[in-house]
DNA sequence: GCATTTTGCTAACTAGAGCAAGCATACTTA
DNA sequence: TAAGTATGCTTGCTCTAGTTAGCAAAATGC
């Protein structure tokens, strides 16, 4: 059932270990800085356990990286979302708007697509289906 | 020990229950949409259990709100971080889109505004204190 | 009136996050 | 060489997130 089996987990662990080693810190040091136990950190780095968001927050603090970047690697946050959205994209903005229902999003996206379709010379774009950005 | 004892938890639960009721859905319906058990959702709404980020993701999908907004209420994401990319950015993205004519922009903005206008009674981002109970 | 469904909830259980204690190997320093 | 320490890891354990089964009260139908 778990949507992020161990792929993303391993990637997260690798990233954490890289960060720790490039900072020349031991497992115990980072564990202490983050306020978690060192055996547990060891298991996280090797992808054996799946840390909660709370633990990720503490680890981010200890490693001096952003919590959001860890969330992204753990698969609980969209990458696009973490990247500060200076680059504005209408489709993306619409699909992330918490105030819109799914149906309203589809309506807006369809309208938008119909507008831009006209100027894309003759693209024969996919008409109605909501294309998930990503 | 836990940094977010039950304060933020209660706020999250209240928010979830408000969203569900304003959508006129039962516990079981939302639980099914989100793919979680209904007793568990009941406990989350009453602030008795602390859902993981994964569960919050599924709940966001079922309730058609952004996962990030739930993360904020659960205390695992900074408010500022989730703030900007929502309401503001849709309007801004539209008005900055070079592919749209002025008239098309106005159309899209009008549609968008009409959508979010309806939400005044059921706001997606309550200031957490003022609850307008219809 | 009584039966059926729908509502939210309680109780008992399972699985896994996160912990303290301890182990084996490598690196010091005397 | 041997004593001391730092490294990462394994072993059990506790606690709680999340489950299934089932309850009492409210709504709906016959």
PDB file of C-alpha atoms (C1' of nucleotides) in Angstrom:
ATOM      1  CA  UNK A   1       0.000   0.000   0.000  1.00  0.00           C
ATOM      2  CA  UNK A   2       2.840   2.379   0.738  1.00  0.00           C
ATOM      3  CA  UNK A   3       3.308   4.604  -2.280  1.00  0.00           C
ATOM      4  CA  UNK A   4       6.998   5.239  -1.624  1.00  0.00           C
ATOM      5  CA  UNK A   5       8.291   1.729  -1.202  1.00  0.00           C
ATOM      6  CA  UNK A   6      11.997   2.015  -0.650  1.00  0.00           C
ATOM      7  CA  UNK A   7      13.188   3.795  -3.710  1.00  0.00           C
ATOM      8  CA  UNK A   8      12.696   7.248  -2.379  1.00  0.00           C
ATOM      9  CA  UNK A   9      13.742   5.999   0.989  1.00  0.00           C
ATOM     10  CA  UNK A  10      17.134   4.924  -0.266  1.00  0.00           C
ATOM     11  CA  UNK A  11      17.571   8.198  -2.062  1.00  0.00           C
ATOM     12  CA  UNK A  12      16.763  10.044   1.134  1.00  0.00           C
ATOM     13  CA  UNK A  13      19.209   7.943   3.104  1.00  0.00           C
ATOM     14  CA  UNK A  14      21.948   8.437   0.565  1.00  0.00           C
ATOM     15  CA  UNK A  15      21.394  12.152   0.618  1.00  0.00           C
ATOM     16  CA  UNK A  16      21.516  12.295   4.392  1.00  0.00           C
ATOM     17  CA  UNK A  17      24.713  10.296   4.517  1.00  0.00           C
ATOM     18  CA  UNK A  18      26.331  12.453   1.862  1.00  0.00           C
ATOM     19  CA  UNK A  19      25.408  15.593   3.711  1.00  0.00           C
ATOM     20  CA  UNK A  20      26.741  14.225   6.966  1.00  0.00           C
ATOM     21  CA  UNK A  21      30.017  13.021   5.508  1.00  0.00           C
ATOM     22  CA  UNK A  22      30.647  16.166   3.528  1.00  0.00           C
ATOM     23  CA  UNK A  23      30.230  18.019   6.803  1.00  0.00           C
ATOM     24  CA  UNK A  24      32.733  15.592   8.319  1.00  0.00           C
ATOM     25  CA  UNK A  25      30.451  14.601  11.129  1.00  0.00           C
ATOM     26  CA  UNK A  26      29.961  11.197  12.711  1.00  0.00           C
ATOM     27  CA  UNK A  27      26.652   9.422  13.064  1.00  0.00           C
ATOM     28  CA  UNK A  28      26.627  10.148  16.746  1.00  0.00           C
ATOM     29  CA  UNK A  29      27.358  13.814  16.271  1.00  0.00           C
ATOM     30  CA  UNK A  30      24.525  14.371  13.829  1.00  0.00           C
ATOM     31  CA  UNK A  31      22.217  12.241  15.917  1.00  0.00           C
ATOM     32  CA  UNK A  32      22.957  14.410  18.919  1.00  0.00           C
ATOM     33  CA  UNK A  33      22.524  17.617  16.957  1.00  0.00           C
ATOM     34  CA  UNK A  34      19.187  16.392  15.668  1.00  0.00           C
ATOM     35  CA  UNK A  35      18.099  14.977  18.989  1.00  0.00           C
ATOM     36  CA  UNK A  36      17.573  11.438  17.777  1.00  0.00           C
ATOM     37  CA  UNK A  37      19.314   8.174  18.610  1.00  0.00           C
ATOM     38  CA  UNK A  38      22.353   7.154  16.614  1.00  0.00           C
ATOM     39  CA  UNK A  39      21.220   3.620  15.776  1.00  0.00           C
ATOM     40  CA  UNK A  40      18.055   5.062  14.354  1.00  0.00           C
ATOM     41  CA  UNK A  41      19.959   7.533  12.211  1.00  0.00           C
ATOM     42  CA  UNK A  42      22.080   4.666  10.973  1.00  0.00           C
ATOM     43  CA  UNK A  43      18.970   2.794   9.913  1.00  0.00           C
ATOM     44  CA  UNK A  44      17.534   5.848   8.209  1.00  0.00           C
ATOM     45  CA  UNK A  45      20.701   6.430   6.227  1.00  0.00           C
ATOM     46  CA  UNK A  46      20.671   2.847   5.029  1.00  0.00           C
ATOM     47  CA  UNK A  47      17.036   3.080   4.017  1.00  0.00           C
ATOM     48  CA  UNK A  48      15.811   0.566   6.573  1.00  0.00           C
ATOM     49  CA  UNK A  49      13.406   2.855   8.360  1.00  0.00           C
ATOM     50  CA  UNK A  50      11.051   5.567   7.207  1.00  0.00           C
ATOM     51  CA  UNK A  51      11.435   8.690   9.320  1.00  0.00           C
ATOM     52  CA  UNK A  52       8.423  10.840  10.171  1.00  0.00           C
ATOM     53  CA  UNK A  53       8.173  14.450   9.107  1.00  0.00           C
ATOM     54  CA  UNK A  54       9.011  15.443  12.640  1.00  0.00           C
ATOM     55  CA  UNK A  55      12.268  13.518  12.583  1.00  0.00           C
ATOM     56  CA  UNK A  56      13.070  14.985   9.174  1.00  0.00           C
ATOM     57  CA  UNK A  57      12.592  18.439  10.621  1.00  0.00           C
ATOM     58  CA  UNK A  58      15.070  17.736  13.398  1.00  0.00           C
ATOM     59  CA  UNK A  59      17.546  16.186  10.973  1.00  0.00           C
ATOM     60  CA  UNK A  60      17.319  19.211   8.710  1.00  0.00           C
ATOM     61  CA  UNK A  61      18.157  21.376  11.659  1.00  0.00           C
ATOM     62  CA  UNK A  62      21.102  19.231  12.665  1.00  0.00           C
ATOM     63  CA  UNK A  63      22.493  19.061   9.152  1.00  0.00           C
ATOM     64  CA  UNK A  64      21.719  22.674   8.378  1.00  0.00           C
ATOM     65  CA  UNK A  65      19.709  21.930   5.280  1.00  0.00           C
ATOM     66  CA  UNK A  66      16.126  22.973   4.596  1.00  0.00           C
ATOM     67  CA  UNK A  67      13.413  20.717   5.924  1.00  0.00           C
ATOM     68  CA  UNK A  68      11.564  21.118   2.650  1.00  0.00           C
ATOM     69  CA  UNK A  69      14.389  19.554   0.684  1.00  0.00           C
ATOM     70  CA  UNK A  70      14.200  16.505   2.910  1.00  0.00           C
ATOM     71  CA  UNK A  71      10.442  16.389   2.512  1.00  0.00           C
ATOM     72  CA  UNK A  72      10.881  16.359  -1.233  1.00  0.00           C
ATOM     73  CA  UNK A  73      13.343  13.499  -1.066  1.00  0.00           C
ATOM     74  CA  UNK A  74      11.048  11.648   1.285  1.00  0.00           C
ATOM     75  CA  UNK A  75       8.233  12.068  -1.202  1.00  0.00           C
ATOM     76  CA  UNK A  76       5.863  14.028   0.988  1.00  0.00           C
ATOM     77  CA  UNK A  77       6.313  17.351  -0.814  1.00  0.00           C
ATOM     78  CA  UNK A  78       6.188  18.164  -4.508  1.00  0.00           C
ATOM     79  CA  UNK A  79       9.424  19.338  -5.957  1.00  0.00           C
ATOM     80  CA  UNK A  80       7.814  22.141  -7.867  1.00  0.00           C
ATOM     81  CA  UNK A  81       6.328  23.340  -4.675  1.00  0.00           C
ATOM     82  CA  UNK A  82       9.613  23.466  -2.851  1.00  0.00           C
ATOM     83  CA  UNK A  83      11.289  25.395  -5.587  1.00  0.00           C
ATOM     84  CA  UNK A  84      10.408  28.919  -4.767  1.00  0.00           C
ATOM     85  CA  UNK A  85       7.895  29.780  -7.451  1.00  0.00           C
ATOM     86  CA  UNK A  86       9.415  32.846  -8.992  1.00  0.00           C
ATOM     87  CA  UNK A  87       8.818  31.122 -12.246  1.00  0.00           C
ATOM     88  CA  UNK A  88       5.112  31.532 -12.617  1.00  0.00           C
ATOM     89  CA  UNK A  89       3.192  28.992 -14.509  1.00  0.00           C
ATOM     90  CA  UNK A  90      -0.518  29.326 -14.858  1.00  0.00           C
ATOM     91  CA  UNK A  91      -1.253  25.630 -15.025  1.00  0.00           C
ATOM     92  CA  UNK A  92       0.886  24.917 -12.022  1.00  0.00           C
ATOM     93  CA  UNK A  93      -0.576  27.756 -10.002  1.00  0.00           C
ATOM     94  CA  UNK A  94      -4.084  26.587 -10.712  1.00  0.00           C
ATOM     95  CA  UNK A  95      -3.465  22.985  -9.802  1.00  0.00           C
ATOM     96  CA  UNK A  96      -1.898  23.971  -6.504  1.00  0.00           C
ATOM     97  CA  UNK A  97      -4.558  26.406  -5.444  1.00  0.00           C
ATOM     98  CA  UNK A  98      -6.086  25.089  -2.254  1.00  0.00           C
ATOM     99  CA  UNK A  99      -9.222  27.151  -2.667  1.00  0.00           C
ATOM    100  CA  UNK A 100     -10.318  25.450  -5.860  1.00  0.00           C
ATOM    101  CA  UNK A 101     -12.083  22.137  -6.098  1.00  0.00           C
ATOM    102  CA  UNK A 102     -10.865  19.562  -8.560  1.00  0.00           C
ATOM    103  CA  UNK A 103     -13.732  20.366 -10.858  1.00  0.00           C
ATOM    104  CA  UNK A 104     -13.034  24.072 -10.802  1.00  0.00           C
ATOM    105  CA  UNK A 105      -9.392  23.395 -11.534  1.00  0.00           C
ATOM    106  CA  UNK A 106     -10.316  21.357 -14.557  1.00  0.00           C
ATOM    107  CA  UNK A 107     -12.583  24.110 -15.790  1.00  0.00           C
ATOM    108  CA  UNK A 108      -9.917  26.758 -15.479  1.00  0.00           C
ATOM    109  CA  UNK A 109      -7.282  24.568 -17.040  1.00  0.00           C
ATOM    110  CA  UNK A 110      -9.525  23.742 -19.954  1.00  0.00           C
ATOM    111  CA  UNK A 111     -10.274  27.388 -20.548  1.00  0.00           C
ATOM    112  CA  UNK A 112      -6.620  28.265 -20.314  1.00  0.00           C
ATOM    113  CA  UNK A 113      -5.637  25.474 -22.679  1.00  0.00           C
ATOM    114  CA  UNK A 114      -8.211  26.563 -25.194  1.00  0.00           C
ATOM    115  CA  UNK A 115      -6.720  30.058 -25.122  1.00  0.00           C
ATOM    116  CA  UNK A 116      -3.131  29.088 -25.637  1.00  0.00           C
ATOM    117  CA  UNK A 117      -4.004  26.377 -28.091  1.00  0.00           C
ATOM    118  CA  UNK A 118      -4.928  29.003 -30.635  1.00  0.00           C
ATOM    119  CA  UNK A 119      -1.487  30.464 -30.804  1.00  0.00           C
ATOM    120  CA  UNK A 120       0.452  27.266 -30.834  1.00  0.00           C
ATOM    121  CA  UNK A 121       0.421  27.123 -34.597  1.00  0.00           C
ATOM    122  CA  UNK A 122      -1.231  23.755 -35.168  1.00  0.00           C
ATOM    123  CA  UNK A 123      -0.275  21.534 -32.300  1.00  0.00           C
ATOM    124  CA  UNK A 124      -3.316  19.275 -32.135  1.00  0.00           C
ATOM    125  CA  UNK A 125      -3.061  19.313 -28.410  1.00  0.00           C
ATOM    126  CA  UNK A 126      -4.812  16.904 -26.152  1.00  0.00           C
ATOM    127  CA  UNK A 127      -8.108  18.648 -25.793  1.00  0.00           C
ATOM    128  CA  UNK A 128     -10.018  18.100 -22.627  1.00  0.00           C
ATOM    129  CA  UNK A 129      -8.056  15.804 -20.392  1.00  0.00           C
ATOM    130  CA  UNK A 130      -6.394  17.448 -17.484  1.00  0.00           C
ATOM    131  CA  UNK A 131      -2.755  16.960 -18.062  1.00  0.00           C
ATOM    132  CA  UNK A 132      -1.060  16.686 -14.752  1.00  0.00           C
ATOM    133  CA  UNK A 133       1.950  18.943 -14.821  1.00  0.00           C
ATOM    134  CA  UNK A 134       5.244  17.487 -13.761  1.00  0.00           C
TER     135      UNK A 134
ATOM    136  CA  UNK B   1       8.447  15.124  24.725  1.00  0.00           C
ATOM    137  CA  UNK B   2       6.514  15.727  21.549  1.00  0.00           C
ATOM    138  CA  UNK B   3       6.919  19.296  20.353  1.00  0.00           C
ATOM    139  CA  UNK B   4       3.373  19.616  19.005  1.00  0.00           C
ATOM    140  CA  UNK B   5       1.429  18.231  21.897  1.00  0.00           C
ATOM    141  CA  UNK B   6      -2.209  18.564  20.998  1.00  0.00           C
ATOM    142  CA  UNK B   7      -2.662  22.220  20.290  1.00  0.00           C
ATOM    143  CA  UNK B   8      -1.840  22.096  16.628  1.00  0.00           C
ATOM    144  CA  UNK B   9      -3.467  18.726  16.486  1.00  0.00           C
ATOM    145  CA  UNK B  10      -6.797  20.088  17.574  1.00  0.00           C
ATOM    146  CA  UNK B  11      -6.572  22.889  15.067  1.00  0.00           C
ATOM    147  CA  UNK B  12      -5.848  20.392  12.328  1.00  0.00           C
ATOM    148  CA  UNK B  13      -8.757  18.222  13.386  1.00  0.00           C
ATOM    149  CA  UNK B  14     -11.122  21.154  13.500  1.00  0.00           C
ATOM    150  CA  UNK B  15     -10.042  22.230  10.071  1.00  0.00           C
ATOM    151  CA  UNK B  16     -10.527  18.771   8.636  1.00  0.00           C
ATOM    152  CA  UNK B  17     -13.967  18.458  10.144  1.00  0.00           C
ATOM    153  CA  UNK B  18     -14.991  21.871   8.871  1.00  0.00           C
ATOM    154  CA  UNK B  19     -13.848  21.037   5.383  1.00  0.00           C
ATOM    155  CA  UNK B  20     -15.658  17.739   5.435  1.00  0.00           C
ATOM    156  CA  UNK B  21     -18.906  19.171   6.733  1.00  0.00           C
ATOM    157  CA  UNK B  22     -18.896  22.146   4.404  1.00  0.00           C
ATOM    158  CA  UNK B  23     -18.555  19.622   1.591  1.00  0.00           C
ATOM    159  CA  UNK B  24     -21.518  17.749   3.098  1.00  0.00           C
ATOM    160  CA  UNK B  25     -19.670  14.493   3.306  1.00  0.00           C
ATOM    161  CA  UNK B  26     -19.819  11.818   5.980  1.00  0.00           C
ATOM    162  CA  UNK B  27     -16.839  10.451   7.850  1.00  0.00           C
ATOM    163  CA  UNK B  28     -17.059   7.246   5.901  1.00  0.00           C
ATOM    164  CA  UNK B  29     -17.231   9.004   2.565  1.00  0.00           C
ATOM    165  CA  UNK B  30     -14.120  11.069   3.152  1.00  0.00           C
ATOM    166  CA  UNK B  31     -12.347   8.095   4.659  1.00  0.00           C
ATOM    167  CA  UNK B  32     -13.056   6.116   1.531  1.00  0.00           C
ATOM    168  CA  UNK B  33     -11.982   8.944  -0.764  1.00  0.00           C
ATOM    169  CA  UNK B  34      -8.760   9.264   1.173  1.00  0.00           C
ATOM    170  CA  UNK B  35      -8.198   5.544   1.454  1.00  0.00           C
ATOM    171  CA  UNK B  36      -8.063   5.420   5.245  1.00  0.00           C
ATOM    172  CA  UNK B  37     -10.327   3.827   7.825  1.00  0.00           C
ATOM    173  CA  UNK B  38     -13.253   5.793   9.143  1.00  0.00           C
ATOM    174  CA  UNK B  39     -12.571   5.291  12.859  1.00  0.00           C
ATOM    175  CA  UNK B  40      -9.115   6.645  12.314  1.00  0.00           C
ATOM    176  CA  UNK B  41     -10.433   9.726  10.546  1.00  0.00           C
ATOM    177  CA  UNK B  42     -12.816  10.217  13.443  1.00  0.00           C
ATOM    178  CA  UNK B  43      -9.911  10.153  15.874  1.00  0.00           C
ATOM    179  CA  UNK B  44      -7.883  12.555  13.761  1.00  0.00           C
ATOM    180  CA  UNK B  45     -10.724  15.031  13.579  1.00  0.00           C
ATOM    181  CA  UNK B  46     -11.093  14.955  17.345  1.00  0.00           C
ATOM    182  CA  UNK B  47      -7.392  15.473  17.848  1.00  0.00           C
ATOM    183  CA  UNK B  48      -6.790  12.072  19.415  1.00  0.00           C
ATOM    184  CA  UNK B  49      -4.281  10.806  16.890  1.00  0.00           C
ATOM    185  CA  UNK B  50      -1.464  12.410  14.994  1.00  0.00           C
ATOM    186  CA  UNK B  51      -1.600  11.559  11.290  1.00  0.00           C
ATOM    187  CA  UNK B  52       1.576  11.049   9.295  1.00  0.00           C
ATOM    188  CA  UNK B  53       2.439  13.195   6.313  1.00  0.00           C
ATOM    189  CA  UNK B  54       1.409  10.341   4.074  1.00  0.00           C
ATOM    190  CA  UNK B  55      -2.068  10.223   5.574  1.00  0.00           C
ATOM    191  CA  UNK B  56      -2.314  13.992   5.322  1.00  0.00           C
ATOM    192  CA  UNK B  57      -1.497  13.716   1.642  1.00  0.00           C
ATOM    193  CA  UNK B  58      -4.317  11.252   1.095  1.00  0.00           C
ATOM    194  CA  UNK B  59      -6.718  13.348   3.131  1.00  0.00           C
ATOM    195  CA  UNK B  60      -5.845  16.419   1.106  1.00  0.00           C
ATOM    196  CA  UNK B  61      -6.670  14.524  -2.023  1.00  0.00           C
ATOM    197  CA  UNK B  62      -9.973  13.290  -0.652  1.00  0.00           C
ATOM    198  CA  UNK B  63     -11.011  16.707   0.584  1.00  0.00           C
ATOM    199  CA  UNK B  64      -9.667  18.548  -2.456  1.00  0.00           C
ATOM    200  CA  UNK B  65      -7.451  20.869  -0.499  1.00  0.00           C
ATOM    201  CA  UNK B  66      -3.713  21.263  -0.856  1.00  0.00           C
ATOM    202  CA  UNK B  67      -1.528  18.897   1.108  1.00  0.00           C
ATOM    203  CA  UNK B  68       0.691  21.813   2.024  1.00  0.00           C
ATOM    204  CA  UNK B  69      -2.094  23.578   3.870  1.00  0.00           C
ATOM    205  CA  UNK B  70      -2.587  20.483   5.983  1.00  0.00           C
ATOM    206  CA  UNK B  71       1.135  20.260   6.616  1.00  0.00           C
ATOM    207  CA  UNK B  72       1.070  23.818   7.894  1.00  0.00           C
ATOM    208  CA  UNK B  73      -1.768  23.056  10.260  1.00  0.00           C
ATOM    209  CA  UNK B  74      -0.007  19.913  11.398  1.00  0.00           C
ATOM    210  CA  UNK B  75       3.080  21.974  12.173  1.00  0.00           C
ATOM    211  CA  UNK B  76       5.473  20.253   9.805  1.00  0.00           C
ATOM    212  CA  UNK B  77       5.682  23.098   7.277  1.00  0.00           C
ATOM    213  CA  UNK B  78       6.265  26.786   7.812  1.00  0.00           C
ATOM    214  CA  UNK B  79       3.317  28.948   7.040  1.00  0.00           C
ATOM    215  CA  UNK B  80       5.293  31.407   4.958  1.00  0.00           C
ATOM    216  CA  UNK B  81       6.440  28.574   2.826  1.00  0.00           C
ATOM    217  CA  UNK B  82       2.980  27.476   1.892  1.00  0.00           C
ATOM    218  CA  UNK B  83       1.542  30.934   1.835  1.00  0.00           C
ATOM    219  CA  UNK B  84       2.465  32.611  -1.391  1.00  0.00           C
ATOM    220  CA  UNK B  85       1.879  29.942  -3.975  1.00  0.00           C
ATOM    221  CA  UNK B  86      -1.813  29.817  -3.363  1.00  0.00           C
ATOM    222  CA  UNK B  87      -4.363  32.482  -4.064  1.00  0.00           C
ATOM    223  CA  UNK B  88      -1.931  35.148  -5.121  1.00  0.00           C
ATOM    224  CA  UNK B  89      -0.083  33.176  -7.667  1.00  0.00           C
ATOM    225  CA  UNK B  90      -2.980  32.163  -9.833  1.00  0.00           C
ATOM    226  CA  UNK B  91      -3.931  35.765 -10.456  1.00  0.00           C
ATOM    227  CA  UNK B  92      -0.337  36.803 -10.827  1.00  0.00           C
ATOM    228  CA  UNK B  93       0.512  33.934 -13.128  1.00  0.00           C
ATOM    229  CA  UNK B  94      -2.426  34.719 -15.323  1.00  0.00           C
ATOM    230  CA  UNK B  95      -1.676  38.395 -15.608  1.00  0.00           C
ATOM    231  CA  UNK B  96       1.966  37.728 -16.403  1.00  0.00           C
ATOM    232  CA  UNK B  97       1.323  35.114 -19.037  1.00  0.00           C
ATOM    233  CA  UNK B  98       2.637  36.456 -22.329  1.00  0.00           C
ATOM    234  CA  UNK B  99       0.571  34.060 -24.358  1.00  0.00           C
ATOM    235  CA  UNK B 100      -2.743  35.477 -23.240  1.00  0.00           C
ATOM    236  CA  UNK B 101      -4.437  38.538 -24.644  1.00  0.00           C
ATOM    237  CA  UNK B 102      -5.778  41.126 -22.260  1.00  0.00           C
ATOM    238  CA  UNK B 103      -9.285  39.974 -22.898  1.00  0.00           C
ATOM    239  CA  UNK B 104      -8.431  36.353 -22.214  1.00  0.00           C
ATOM    240  CA  UNK B 105      -6.739  37.359 -19.001  1.00  0.00           C
ATOM    241  CA  UNK B 106      -9.823  39.164 -17.872  1.00  0.00           C
ATOM    242  CA  UNK B 107     -11.953  36.134 -18.667  1.00  0.00           C
ATOM    243  CA  UNK B 108      -9.743  33.788 -16.714  1.00  0.00           C
ATOM    244  CA  UNK B 109      -9.473  36.148 -13.780  1.00  0.00           C
ATOM    245  CA  UNK B 110     -13.212  36.614 -13.672  1.00  0.00           C
ATOM    246  CA  UNK B 111     -13.795  32.877 -13.666  1.00  0.00           C
ATOM    247  CA  UNK B 112     -11.184  32.388 -10.983  1.00  0.00           C
ATOM    248  CA  UNK B 113     -12.601  35.140  -8.830  1.00  0.00           C
ATOM    249  CA  UNK B 114     -16.075  33.729  -9.120  1.00  0.00           C
ATOM    250  CA  UNK B 115     -14.760  30.407  -7.900  1.00  0.00           C
ATOM    251  CA  UNK B 116     -12.947  31.694  -4.862  1.00  0.00           C
ATOM    252  CA  UNK B 117     -15.671  34.167  -4.065  1.00  0.00           C
ATOM    253  CA  UNK B 118     -17.973  31.345  -3.134  1.00  0.00           C
ATOM    254  CA  UNK B 119     -15.566  30.222  -0.507  1.00  0.00           C
ATOM    255  CA  UNK B 120     -16.111  33.147   1.786  1.00  0.00           C
ATOM    256  CA  UNK B 121     -18.284  31.031   4.045  1.00  0.00           C
ATOM    257  CA  UNK B 122     -15.898  28.056   3.912  1.00  0.00           C
ATOM    258  CA  UNK B 123     -12.445  29.563   3.603  1.00  0.00           C
ATOM    259  CA  UNK B 124      -9.541  27.367   2.730  1.00  0.00           C
ATOM    260  CA  UNK B 125      -7.223  29.425   4.872  1.00  0.00           C
ATOM    261  CA  UNK B 126      -8.938  30.307   8.078  1.00  0.00           C
ATOM    262  CA  UNK B 127      -6.946  32.729  10.206  1.00  0.00           C
ATOM    263  CA  UNK B 128      -7.354  29.969  12.791  1.00  0.00           C
ATOM    264  CA  UNK B 129      -9.206  32.139  15.230  1.00  0.00           C
ATOM    265  CA  UNK B 130     -12.285  33.470  13.523  1.00  0.00           C
ATOM    266  CA  UNK B 131     -14.653  30.694  12.767  1.00  0.00           C
ATOM    267  CA  UNK B 132     -17.701  31.920  10.970  1.00  0.00           C
ATOM    268  CA  UNK B 133     -20.201  29.210  11.853  1.00  0.00           C
ATOM    269  CA  UNK B 134     -22.636  29.979   9.065  1.00  0.00           C
TER     270      UNK B 134
ATOM    271  C1'  DG C   1     -45.512   0.778  14.814  1.00  0.00           C
ATOM    272  C1'  DC C   2     -40.937  -2.050  13.127  1.00  0.00           C
ATOM    273  C1'  DA C   3     -36.873  -3.044   9.885  1.00  0.00           C
ATOM    274  C1'  DT C   4     -32.923  -1.101   7.398  1.00  0.00           C
ATOM    275  C1'  DT C   5     -29.541   2.021   6.593  1.00  0.00           C
ATOM    276  C1'  DT C   6     -26.373   5.714   7.952  1.00  0.00           C
ATOM    277  C1'  DT C   7     -24.188   8.240  11.323  1.00  0.00           C
ATOM    278  C1'  DG C   8     -20.108   8.688  14.538  1.00  0.00           C
ATOM    279  C1'  DC C   9     -17.763   6.262  17.915  1.00  0.00           C
ATOM    280  C1'  DT C  10     -15.283   2.474  21.145  1.00  0.00           C
ATOM    281  C1'  DA C  11     -12.490  -1.619  21.782  1.00  0.00           C
ATOM    282  C1'  DA C  12      -8.967  -4.834  20.641  1.00  0.00           C
ATOM    283  C1'  DC C  13      -5.419  -5.797  17.714  1.00  0.00           C
ATOM    284  C1'  DT C  14      -1.112  -5.434  14.306  1.00  0.00           C
ATOM    285  C1'  DA C  15       2.794  -3.232  12.309  1.00  0.00           C
ATOM    286  C1'  DG C  16       6.424  -0.281  12.398  1.00  0.00           C
ATOM    287  C1'  DA C  17       8.819   4.133  14.169  1.00  0.00           C
ATOM    288  C1'  DG C  18      12.051   5.276  17.484  1.00  0.00           C
ATOM    289  C1'  DC C  19      14.638   4.056  21.709  1.00  0.00           C
ATOM    290  C1'  DA C  20      18.515   2.169  25.212  1.00  0.00           C
ATOM    291  C1'  DA C  21      21.942  -1.261  25.733  1.00  0.00           C
ATOM    292  C1'  DG C  22      25.555  -3.518  23.934  1.00  0.00           C
ATOM    293  C1'  DC C  23      28.770  -5.558  20.232  1.00  0.00           C
ATOM    294  C1'  DA C  24      32.836  -5.664  16.803  1.00  0.00           C
ATOM    295  C1'  DT C  25      36.086  -3.351  14.262  1.00  0.00           C
ATOM    296  C1'  DA C  26      39.413   0.389  13.555  1.00  0.00           C
ATOM    297  C1'  DC C  27      42.216   4.131  15.289  1.00  0.00           C
ATOM    298  C1'  DT C  28      44.877   6.176  18.715  1.00  0.00           C
ATOM    299  C1'  DT C  29      48.482   6.811  22.478  1.00  0.00           C
ATOM    300  C1'  DA C  30      51.438   4.977  25.962  1.00  0.00           C
TER     301       DA C  30
ATOM    302  C1'  DT D   1      51.535  -5.135  23.111  1.00  0.00           C
ATOM    303  C1'  DA D   2      47.795  -3.630  25.584  1.00  0.00           C
ATOM    304  C1'  DA D   3      44.367  -0.099  27.316  1.00  0.00           C
ATOM    305  C1'  DG D   4      41.299   3.479  25.798  1.00  0.00           C
ATOM    306  C1'  DT D   5      38.210   5.586  22.595  1.00  0.00           C
ATOM    307  C1'  DA D   6      35.460   6.555  18.388  1.00  0.00           C
ATOM    308  C1'  DT D   7      33.224   4.474  14.552  1.00  0.00           C
ATOM    309  C1'  DG D   8      28.933   2.113  12.622  1.00  0.00           C
ATOM    310  C1'  DC D   9      25.851  -1.576  13.464  1.00  0.00           C
ATOM    311  C1'  DT D  10      22.589  -5.476  15.687  1.00  0.00           C
ATOM    312  C1'  DT D  11      19.402  -6.756  19.143  1.00  0.00           C
ATOM    313  C1'  DG D  12      15.558  -6.465  21.713  1.00  0.00           C
ATOM    314  C1'  DC D  13      12.097  -3.389  23.640  1.00  0.00           C
ATOM    315  C1'  DT D  14       8.182   0.412  24.063  1.00  0.00           C
ATOM    316  C1'  DC D  15       4.795   3.154  22.241  1.00  0.00           C
ATOM    317  C1'  DT D  16       1.604   4.742  18.968  1.00  0.00           C
ATOM    318  C1'  DA D  17      -0.193   5.196  14.178  1.00  0.00           C
ATOM    319  C1'  DG D  18      -3.545   2.859  11.666  1.00  0.00           C
ATOM    320  C1'  DT D  19      -6.388  -1.326  11.169  1.00  0.00           C
ATOM    321  C1'  DT D  20     -10.829  -4.537  11.504  1.00  0.00           C
ATOM    322  C1'  DA D  21     -14.956  -5.716  14.016  1.00  0.00           C
ATOM    323  C1'  DG D  22     -18.677  -4.099  16.231  1.00  0.00           C
ATOM    324  C1'  DC D  23     -21.616  -0.877  19.088  1.00  0.00           C
ATOM    325  C1'  DA D  24     -25.669   2.773  20.155  1.00  0.00           C
ATOM    326  C1'  DA D  25     -28.174   6.452  18.435  1.00  0.00           C
ATOM    327  C1'  DA D  26     -30.181   9.009  14.749  1.00  0.00           C
ATOM    328  C1'  DA D  27     -32.303   9.143  10.158  1.00  0.00           C
ATOM    329  C1'  DT D  28     -35.112   6.842   6.399  1.00  0.00           C
ATOM    330  C1'  DG D  29     -38.427   3.598   4.516  1.00  0.00           C
ATOM    331  C1'  DC D  30     -42.416   0.127   4.661  1.00  0.00           C
TER     332       DC D  30
END
